[in-house]
CSV table of C-alpha atoms in Angstrom, one decimal:
chain,number,residue,atom,x,y,z
A,1,MET,CA,111.4,-103.3,-31.7
A,2,MET,CA,107.8,-103.0,-32.7
A,3,LYS,CA,107.0,-99.8,-34.6
A,4,ASN,CA,104.7,-97.5,-32.5
A,5,ASN,CA,101.8,-96.6,-34.7
A,6,ARG,CA,100.2,-94.4,-32.0
A,7,LYS,CA,100.2,-90.6,-32.3
A,8,GLY,CA,101.4,-89.3,-28.9
A,9,GLY,CA,104.1,-91.9,-28.1
A,10,ALA,CA,104.5,-94.7,-25.7
A,11,ASN,CA,102.1,-93.3,-23.0
A,12,GLY,CA,99.2,-93.5,-25.4
A,13,LEU,CA,97.2,-91.2,-27.6
A,14,THR,CA,96.7,-87.7,-26.4
A,15,GLY,CA,94.2,-86.3,-28.9
A,16,ALA,CA,93.7,-88.3,-32.1
A,17,GLU,CA,90.5,-90.3,-32.5
A,18,GLU,CA,91.9,-93.1,-34.6
A,19,ILE,CA,95.3,-94.9,-34.9
A,20,GLU,CA,96.9,-95.3,-38.3
A,21,SER,CA,97.1,-99.1,-38.3
A,22,VAL,CA,96.1,-102.1,-36.1
A,23,ASP,CA,98.2,-102.4,-32.9
A,24,LYS,CA,99.1,-106.1,-33.1
A,25,ARG,CA,100.9,-106.1,-29.7
A,26,ASN,CA,97.8,-104.9,-27.9
A,27,ILE,CA,95.5,-107.2,-29.8
A,28,THR,CA,97.7,-110.1,-28.9
A,29,GLY,CA,97.9,-109.1,-25.2
A,30,LEU,CA,94.2,-108.5,-25.0
A,31,PHE,CA,93.5,-111.9,-26.7
A,32,PHE,CA,95.5,-113.7,-24.0
A,33,ALA,CA,94.1,-111.7,-21.1
A,34,ARG,CA,90.6,-112.5,-22.3
A,35,PHE,CA,91.6,-116.1,-22.8
A,36,LEU,CA,92.8,-116.4,-19.2
A,37,ARG,CA,89.8,-114.6,-17.7
A,38,SER,CA,87.5,-116.8,-19.8
A,39,CYS,CA,89.3,-119.9,-18.5
A,40,SER,CA,88.6,-118.6,-15.0
A,41,MET,CA,85.0,-118.0,-15.7
A,42,ASN,CA,84.4,-121.2,-17.6
A,43,LEU,CA,85.9,-123.2,-14.8
A,44,GLN,CA,83.7,-121.6,-12.2
A,45,ARG,CA,80.4,-121.1,-13.9
A,46,PRO,CA,79.3,-124.7,-14.4
A,47,VAL,CA,80.2,-125.7,-10.8
A,48,LEU,CA,79.0,-122.7,-8.9
A,49,PRO,CA,75.2,-123.6,-9.0
A,50,THR,CA,75.7,-127.0,-7.5
A,51,PHE,CA,78.4,-125.7,-5.1
A,52,ALA,CA,75.9,-123.0,-3.9
A,53,SER,CA,73.2,-125.7,-3.6
A,54,SER,CA,75.5,-127.7,-1.4
A,55,LEU,CA,75.9,-124.7,0.9
A,56,GLY,CA,72.2,-124.1,1.3
A,57,ALA,CA,71.4,-121.7,-1.6
A,58,ASP,CA,68.6,-121.9,-4.1
A,59,SER,CA,67.6,-119.9,-7.2
A,60,GLU,CA,65.8,-117.2,-5.1
A,61,LYS,CA,68.8,-116.7,-2.8
A,62,MET,CA,71.2,-116.6,-5.8
A,63,GLY,CA,69.0,-114.0,-7.5
A,64,MET,CA,69.1,-111.9,-4.3
A,65,ILE,CA,72.9,-112.2,-4.2
A,66,GLN,CA,73.0,-111.1,-7.9
A,67,SER,CA,70.8,-108.1,-7.3
A,68,ILE,CA,72.5,-106.9,-4.1
A,69,SER,CA,76.0,-107.3,-5.6
A,70,THR,CA,75.0,-105.3,-8.6
A,71,LEU,CA,73.6,-102.6,-6.3
A,72,VAL,CA,76.9,-102.3,-4.4
A,73,ALA,CA,79.1,-102.6,-7.4
A,74,LEU,CA,77.4,-100.1,-9.7
A,75,PRO,CA,78.6,-96.8,-8.2
A,76,SER,CA,82.2,-97.9,-7.8
A,77,SER,CA,82.3,-99.2,-11.4
A,78,LEU,CA,81.1,-95.9,-12.7
A,79,PHE,CA,83.8,-93.9,-11.0
A,80,LEU,CA,86.4,-96.5,-12.0
A,81,GLY,CA,85.4,-95.7,-15.6
A,82,ARG,CA,86.1,-92.0,-15.0
A,83,ILE,CA,89.5,-92.9,-13.5
A,84,ALA,CA,90.4,-95.0,-16.5
A,85,ASP,CA,89.7,-92.1,-18.8
A,86,ARG,CA,91.9,-89.8,-16.7
A,87,PHE,CA,94.8,-92.0,-15.8
A,88,GLY,CA,94.9,-94.8,-18.4
A,89,ARG,CA,93.2,-97.9,-19.5
A,90,LYS,CA,96.0,-100.4,-18.8
A,91,ILE,CA,96.3,-100.0,-15.0
A,92,MET,CA,92.5,-100.2,-14.5
A,93,PHE,CA,92.2,-103.2,-16.8
A,94,THR,CA,94.9,-105.0,-14.8
A,95,ALA,CA,93.2,-104.0,-11.6
A,96,SER,CA,89.9,-105.6,-12.8
A,97,MET,CA,91.8,-108.8,-13.4
A,98,VAL,CA,93.2,-108.7,-9.8
A,99,LEU,CA,89.6,-108.4,-8.6
A,100,THR,CA,88.5,-111.3,-10.6
A,101,SER,CA,91.2,-113.5,-9.0
A,102,LEU,CA,90.2,-112.2,-5.5
A,103,SER,CA,86.5,-113.0,-6.1
A,104,ARG,CA,87.3,-116.6,-7.2
A,105,ALA,CA,89.5,-117.0,-4.1
A,106,ILE,CA,86.6,-115.9,-1.8
A,107,TYR,CA,84.3,-118.3,-3.4
A,108,GLY,CA,86.9,-121.0,-2.8
A,109,LEU,CA,87.1,-120.2,0.9
A,110,SER,CA,83.3,-120.1,1.3
A,111,THR,CA,81.7,-122.4,3.9
A,112,ASN,CA,78.2,-120.9,3.8
A,113,TRP,CA,76.2,-119.4,0.9
A,114,VAL,CA,76.2,-116.1,2.8
A,115,HIS,CA,80.0,-115.9,2.0
A,116,PHE,CA,79.0,-115.5,-1.7
A,117,PHE,CA,77.9,-111.9,-1.1
A,118,PRO,CA,81.5,-110.4,-0.9
A,119,ALA,CA,82.7,-112.7,-3.7
A,120,SER,CA,79.8,-111.7,-5.9
A,121,ILE,CA,80.2,-108.0,-5.1
A,122,ILE,CA,83.9,-108.0,-6.0
A,123,GLY,CA,83.3,-110.1,-9.1
A,124,SER,CA,80.6,-107.7,-10.2
A,125,ILE,CA,82.9,-104.7,-9.7
A,126,SER,CA,85.6,-106.6,-11.7
A,127,PHE,CA,83.2,-107.5,-14.6
A,128,ARG,CA,81.7,-104.0,-14.8
A,129,THR,CA,85.2,-102.5,-15.0
A,130,TYR,CA,86.6,-105.2,-17.3
A,131,ARG,CA,83.9,-105.1,-19.9
A,132,PRO,CA,84.1,-101.4,-21.0
A,133,LEU,CA,87.9,-101.4,-20.7
A,134,SER,CA,88.3,-104.5,-22.8
A,135,ALA,CA,86.0,-103.1,-25.4
A,136,THR,CA,87.8,-99.7,-25.3
A,137,ILE,CA,91.3,-101.1,-25.6
A,138,GLY,CA,90.2,-103.3,-28.5
A,139,ALA,CA,88.5,-100.4,-30.3
A,140,GLU,CA,91.4,-98.1,-29.8
A,141,SER,CA,93.9,-100.7,-31.1
A,142,THR,CA,92.0,-101.2,-34.4
A,143,VAL,CA,90.9,-99.1,-37.4
A,144,LYS,CA,87.3,-98.4,-38.3
A,145,LYS,CA,87.1,-100.3,-41.6
A,146,SER,CA,87.9,-103.6,-40.0
A,147,ARG,CA,87.0,-102.9,-36.3
A,148,ALA,CA,84.0,-105.2,-35.9
A,149,LEU,CA,85.7,-108.1,-37.7
A,150,ILE,CA,88.8,-107.8,-35.6
A,151,LEU,CA,86.8,-107.4,-32.4
A,152,SER,CA,84.9,-110.6,-33.3
A,153,LEU,CA,88.1,-112.4,-33.9
A,154,LEU,CA,89.5,-111.0,-30.7
A,155,SER,CA,86.4,-112.4,-28.9
A,156,LEU,CA,87.7,-115.9,-29.8
A,157,GLY,CA,90.1,-115.4,-26.8
A,158,TRP,CA,86.9,-115.4,-24.7
A,159,THR,CA,85.0,-118.2,-26.4
A,160,ILE,CA,87.8,-120.7,-27.1
A,161,PRO,CA,88.2,-121.8,-23.5
A,162,GLY,CA,84.4,-122.4,-23.5
A,163,PHE,CA,84.8,-125.1,-26.1
A,164,PHE,CA,86.1,-127.6,-23.5
A,165,LEU,CA,86.6,-126.1,-20.0
A,166,PRO,CA,83.0,-126.0,-18.9
A,167,TYR,CA,82.6,-129.7,-19.5
A,168,ILE,CA,86.0,-130.5,-18.0
A,169,ALA,CA,85.1,-128.4,-15.0
A,170,GLY,CA,81.9,-130.3,-14.6
A,171,VAL,CA,83.7,-133.7,-14.8
A,172,LEU,CA,86.4,-132.5,-12.4
A,173,ALA,CA,83.8,-131.2,-9.9
A,174,GLU,CA,82.2,-134.7,-9.8
A,175,SER,CA,85.6,-136.3,-9.1
A,176,ILE,CA,87.6,-133.8,-7.0
A,177,GLY,CA,84.8,-131.4,-5.9
A,178,GLU,CA,83.5,-128.0,-6.8
A,179,ARG,CA,85.8,-126.1,-4.4
A,180,ALA,CA,89.0,-127.5,-6.0
A,181,VAL,CA,87.8,-126.4,-9.4
A,182,ILE,CA,87.1,-122.9,-8.1
A,183,TRP,CA,90.6,-122.6,-6.8
A,184,ILE,CA,92.0,-123.6,-10.3
A,185,SER,CA,89.7,-120.8,-11.6
A,186,ALA,CA,91.3,-118.3,-9.2
A,187,GLY,CA,94.8,-119.4,-10.4
A,188,SER,CA,93.9,-118.8,-14.1
A,189,ALA,CA,92.7,-115.3,-13.3
A,190,ALA,CA,96.0,-114.6,-11.4
A,191,ILE,CA,98.0,-115.5,-14.5
A,192,GLY,CA,95.8,-113.2,-16.5
A,193,VAL,CA,96.9,-110.3,-14.2
A,194,VAL,CA,100.6,-110.9,-15.2
A,195,THR,CA,99.7,-111.2,-18.8
A,196,ALA,CA,97.7,-107.9,-18.9
A,197,TRP,CA,100.4,-105.9,-17.2
A,198,THR,CA,103.4,-107.2,-19.2
A,199,ILE,CA,102.0,-107.2,-22.7
A,200,ILE,CA,99.2,-104.6,-23.1
A,201,ARG,CA,100.4,-101.0,-23.4
A,202,GLU,CA,98.4,-97.8,-22.9
A,203,THR,CA,96.1,-96.8,-25.7
A,204,TYR,CA,95.1,-93.4,-24.5
A,205,ARG,CA,95.5,-91.2,-21.4
A,206,PHE,CA,94.0,-87.8,-20.9
A,207,GLU,CA,95.9,-85.3,-18.7
A,208,PRO,CA,94.5,-85.6,-15.2
A,209,GLU,CA,92.1,-82.8,-14.0
A,210,SER,CA,90.9,-81.9,-10.6
A,211,LEU,CA,87.2,-82.7,-10.5
A,212,GLU,CA,84.9,-81.3,-7.9
A,213,LEU,CA,83.0,-84.3,-6.5
A,214,ARG,CA,79.5,-82.9,-6.7
A,215,ASN,CA,79.8,-81.7,-10.3
A,216,SER,CA,81.6,-84.9,-11.3
A,217,LEU,CA,78.8,-87.0,-9.8
A,218,LYS,CA,76.1,-84.9,-11.5
A,219,GLU,CA,77.9,-85.3,-14.8
A,220,LEU,CA,78.3,-89.1,-14.4
A,221,LEU,CA,74.6,-89.5,-13.6
A,222,LYS,CA,73.4,-87.4,-16.6
A,223,PRO,CA,72.6,-89.6,-19.7
A,224,ASN,CA,74.2,-88.6,-23.0
A,225,ASN,CA,71.3,-87.5,-25.2
A,226,GLU,CA,73.2,-88.6,-28.3
A,227,LEU,CA,73.1,-92.2,-27.0
A,228,LYS,CA,69.5,-92.3,-25.9
A,229,ASP,CA,68.6,-95.1,-28.2
A,230,ILE,CA,71.4,-97.3,-26.7
A,231,TYR,CA,70.3,-96.3,-23.2
A,232,LEU,CA,66.8,-97.5,-24.0
A,233,LEU,CA,67.8,-100.7,-25.6
A,234,LYS,CA,70.3,-101.6,-22.8
A,235,SER,CA,67.7,-100.8,-20.1
A,236,ILE,CA,65.0,-103.0,-21.6
A,237,ASP,CA,67.6,-105.8,-22.0
A,238,SER,CA,68.8,-105.3,-18.4
A,239,ILE,CA,65.3,-106.0,-17.2
A,240,SER,CA,64.3,-108.8,-19.6
A,241,TYR,CA,67.6,-110.8,-19.4
A,242,GLY,CA,68.0,-110.0,-15.7
A,243,ILE,CA,64.7,-111.9,-15.1
A,244,TRP,CA,65.9,-115.2,-16.6
A,245,MET,CA,69.5,-115.3,-17.8
A,246,ARG,CA,72.0,-113.4,-15.7
A,247,GLY,CA,73.2,-115.5,-12.9
A,248,VAL,CA,69.9,-117.5,-12.4
A,249,LEU,CA,69.1,-119.7,-15.5
A,250,PHE,CA,71.5,-122.5,-14.6
A,251,MET,CA,70.2,-122.3,-11.0
A,252,PHE,CA,66.7,-122.8,-12.4
A,253,MET,CA,67.9,-125.9,-14.1
A,254,VAL,CA,69.5,-127.3,-10.9
A,255,ASP,CA,66.3,-126.6,-8.9
A,256,ALA,CA,63.9,-127.9,-11.6
A,257,PHE,CA,65.7,-130.9,-13.1
A,258,GLN,CA,68.5,-131.6,-10.6
A,259,VAL,CA,71.0,-131.4,-13.5
A,260,THR,CA,74.7,-132.2,-12.8
A,261,PRO,CA,77.8,-130.0,-13.2
A,262,SER,CA,78.8,-132.0,-16.2
A,263,TYR,CA,75.4,-131.3,-17.9
A,264,LEU,CA,75.8,-127.5,-17.3
A,265,GLY,CA,79.4,-127.8,-18.5
A,266,ALA,CA,78.3,-129.5,-21.7
A,267,LEU,CA,75.7,-126.7,-22.3
A,268,SER,CA,78.3,-124.0,-21.9
A,269,SER,CA,80.9,-125.8,-24.1
A,270,LEU,CA,78.4,-126.3,-27.0
A,271,ARG,CA,77.2,-122.7,-26.7
A,272,ASN,CA,80.8,-121.3,-26.8
A,273,VAL,CA,81.8,-123.4,-29.8
A,274,LEU,CA,78.8,-122.1,-31.7
A,275,THR,CA,79.4,-118.5,-30.5
A,276,ALA,CA,83.0,-118.7,-31.8
A,277,ALA,CA,81.8,-120.0,-35.2
A,278,MET,CA,79.1,-117.3,-35.5
A,279,GLY,CA,81.2,-114.4,-34.2
A,280,PRO,CA,83.5,-113.6,-37.1
A,281,ILE,CA,80.5,-113.9,-39.5
A,282,ALA,CA,78.5,-111.5,-37.4
A,283,GLY,CA,81.5,-109.1,-37.2
A,284,TRP,CA,82.0,-109.2,-41.0
A,285,PHE,CA,78.3,-108.6,-41.5
A,286,SER,CA,78.3,-105.7,-39.1
A,287,ASP,CA,81.2,-104.0,-40.9
A,288,ARG,CA,79.3,-104.2,-44.2
A,289,VAL,CA,75.6,-104.0,-43.4
A,290,GLY,CA,75.4,-102.1,-40.1
A,291,ARG,CA,75.8,-102.4,-36.4
A,292,LYS,CA,72.1,-101.9,-35.5
A,293,GLU,CA,70.9,-104.6,-37.9
A,294,LEU,CA,73.0,-107.1,-36.0
A,295,LEU,CA,71.6,-105.9,-32.6
A,296,VAL,CA,68.0,-106.5,-34.0
A,297,ILE,CA,69.0,-110.0,-34.9
A,298,SER,CA,70.3,-110.6,-31.4
A,299,GLU,CA,67.0,-109.6,-29.9
A,300,ILE,CA,65.2,-112.0,-32.3
A,301,PHE,CA,67.5,-114.8,-31.0
A,302,GLY,CA,66.4,-113.8,-27.5
A,303,ILE,CA,62.7,-114.1,-28.3
A,304,LEU,CA,63.3,-117.5,-29.9
A,305,THR,CA,65.2,-118.7,-26.8
A,306,LEU,CA,62.4,-117.6,-24.4
A,307,LEU,CA,59.8,-119.3,-26.6
A,308,ALA,CA,61.8,-122.5,-26.6
A,309,LEU,CA,62.2,-122.5,-22.8
A,310,VAL,CA,58.4,-122.0,-22.4
A,311,LEU,CA,57.4,-124.7,-25.0
A,312,LEU,CA,60.1,-127.3,-24.5
A,313,PRO,CA,61.1,-127.4,-20.8
A,314,ASP,CA,63.0,-130.7,-21.0
A,315,PRO,CA,66.7,-131.2,-20.2
A,316,LYS,CA,67.3,-133.2,-23.4
A,317,ALA,CA,65.6,-130.6,-25.6
A,318,ILE,CA,67.4,-127.7,-23.7
A,319,LYS,CA,70.7,-129.4,-24.5
A,320,ILE,CA,69.9,-129.0,-28.2
A,321,TYR,CA,68.3,-125.6,-28.6
A,322,TYR,CA,70.0,-123.6,-25.8
A,323,PRO,CA,73.5,-123.7,-27.3
A,324,VAL,CA,72.2,-122.7,-30.7
A,325,LEU,CA,70.0,-119.9,-29.7
A,326,VAL,CA,72.0,-118.3,-26.9
A,327,SER,CA,75.2,-118.4,-29.0
A,328,GLY,CA,73.1,-116.4,-31.6
A,329,ILE,CA,72.3,-113.8,-28.9
A,330,ILE,CA,75.9,-113.4,-27.9
A,331,ALA,CA,77.6,-113.5,-31.4
A,332,THR,CA,75.2,-110.9,-32.9
A,333,TRP,CA,75.5,-108.5,-30.0
A,334,SER,CA,79.0,-108.4,-28.7
A,335,SER,CA,81.3,-107.0,-31.4
A,336,PRO,CA,78.6,-104.9,-33.2
A,337,TYR,CA,77.7,-103.2,-29.8
A,338,SER,CA,81.3,-102.6,-28.9
A,339,ALA,CA,82.1,-101.1,-32.4
A,340,LEU,CA,78.9,-99.0,-32.3
A,341,LEU,CA,79.8,-97.5,-28.9
A,342,ALA,CA,83.4,-96.8,-29.9
A,343,GLU,CA,82.3,-94.9,-33.0
A,344,ARG,CA,79.7,-92.9,-31.2
A,345,THR,CA,81.8,-91.8,-28.2
A,346,SER,CA,84.8,-89.5,-28.0
A,347,MET,CA,88.1,-91.0,-27.0
A,348,LYS,CA,88.5,-88.6,-24.1
A,349,ASN,CA,85.4,-90.0,-22.2
A,350,ARG,CA,84.9,-93.4,-23.9
A,351,VAL,CA,85.2,-95.6,-20.8
A,352,THR,CA,83.2,-93.2,-18.8
A,353,GLU,CA,80.3,-93.2,-21.4
A,354,MET,CA,80.4,-97.0,-21.6
A,355,SER,CA,80.4,-97.3,-17.8
A,356,LYS,CA,77.6,-94.8,-17.6
A,357,ILE,CA,75.4,-96.8,-20.0
A,358,ASP,CA,76.1,-99.9,-18.0
A,359,PHE,CA,75.4,-98.1,-14.7
A,360,LEU,CA,72.1,-96.6,-15.6
A,361,SER,CA,70.7,-99.6,-17.4
A,362,SER,CA,71.8,-102.0,-14.7
A,363,LEU,CA,70.4,-99.7,-12.0
A,364,ILE,CA,67.0,-100.0,-13.8
A,365,GLY,CA,67.4,-103.8,-14.0
A,366,LEU,CA,68.7,-104.2,-10.5
A,367,PRO,CA,65.8,-106.1,-8.8
A,368,PHE,CA,65.0,-108.4,-11.7
A,369,PRO,CA,67.3,-111.3,-11.0
A,370,PHE,CA,65.7,-111.6,-7.6
A,371,LEU,CA,62.3,-111.2,-9.2
A,372,GLY,CA,63.1,-114.0,-11.6
A,373,GLY,CA,64.2,-116.3,-8.8
A,374,PHE,CA,61.0,-115.3,-6.8
A,375,LEU,CA,58.7,-116.1,-9.7
A,376,PHE,CA,60.4,-119.4,-10.3
A,377,ARG,CA,60.1,-120.5,-6.7
A,378,ARG,CA,56.5,-119.4,-6.3
A,379,PHE,CA,55.0,-120.2,-9.7
A,380,GLY,CA,57.3,-122.7,-11.4
A,381,TRP,CA,59.5,-122.9,-14.5
A,382,HIS,CA,57.4,-120.9,-17.0
A,383,ALA,CA,56.8,-117.8,-14.9
A,384,PRO,CA,60.1,-115.9,-15.4
A,385,PHE,CA,60.3,-116.6,-19.1
A,386,LEU,CA,56.7,-115.5,-19.7
A,387,LEU,CA,57.4,-112.2,-18.0
A,388,ALA,CA,60.6,-111.6,-20.0
A,389,LEU,CA,59.0,-112.4,-23.4
A,390,PRO,CA,57.0,-109.2,-24.0
A,391,LEU,CA,59.9,-107.1,-22.7
A,392,THR,CA,62.2,-108.7,-25.3
A,393,PHE,CA,59.6,-108.0,-28.0
A,394,LEU,CA,59.6,-104.4,-26.8
A,395,SER,CA,63.4,-104.2,-27.4
A,396,LEU,CA,62.8,-104.6,-31.2
A,397,VAL,CA,60.9,-101.3,-31.2
A,398,ALA,CA,63.7,-99.6,-29.3
């Protein structure tokens, strides 16, 4: 029987802000849940652009799908964060995994690019629920002195499948078809549902309150002034990265260079290997030097990536610099950002605050994936990157 190191018993913490020692069971369960969700994502991501193209979609249409799905998903994800703070992290985390599997299944059933709308909406709700809950469970299962390092090691559950699965997915897509690979992706997410429910235990649950809807909505939409620097940074990033990265960059490559699924898979695999190598170093550095310093480095990697995409728009060159630079963006952002938010929010409203930041920043960045696709279709390869570049410079000031 594993010793329970949580004040408050098996149902989770009821008031303490920190546990006494690392909850190894939760870290293990979260690792495997992330691993399986990552398997699902890394199987789908390299094949979705060419699958979408075969159904009549282009980068502009995919950008529109991204923007509309975000618009629909944002309000629901915000309230799901409040529900998680009131009734527990575990049940909502498991529900987000169910939605992931459902989204993949709808993609697999699609016979027209229009069918991507419900799949993308459900996937967006899943991701926006999963992300703050995963970070919260991880933070509440660790202690402050080693939090960023453990979170970066925990992120290996997310990055390890990316070592090989994107390339394998690309090769499989060229032999058995994109649709079959997407169904395998749905199965991986379904196994993740079982893993999350059976291994992870509740970290914290606040006694449910009756909340008057109008006051609750007003509270949810009001930014926390103590986190205004994070709101600003996330909002700028939501605009700049929305223009060129989130959901549209690989589609740009398909439209501009007619790259294959195996090419996109190789890009993703190389990026994930380097992210895994850099992540623990970034986490260690964050614990010793500071969270914000790592976030600044992440923005510098973003600027370098945009400059490279503008100056070297060649598939062979992209295959070299894209994995290096984008892995830098991810590794120096993920665990420092999660640790920073965990340490600047109260346990009682942690998921709500994380969801609120995501909601308001994403709302600001809502039209920009569509704008990126529009600029690409009308003005060519360089246009979205040139627009995003000064915005990313601005994030250094924030």
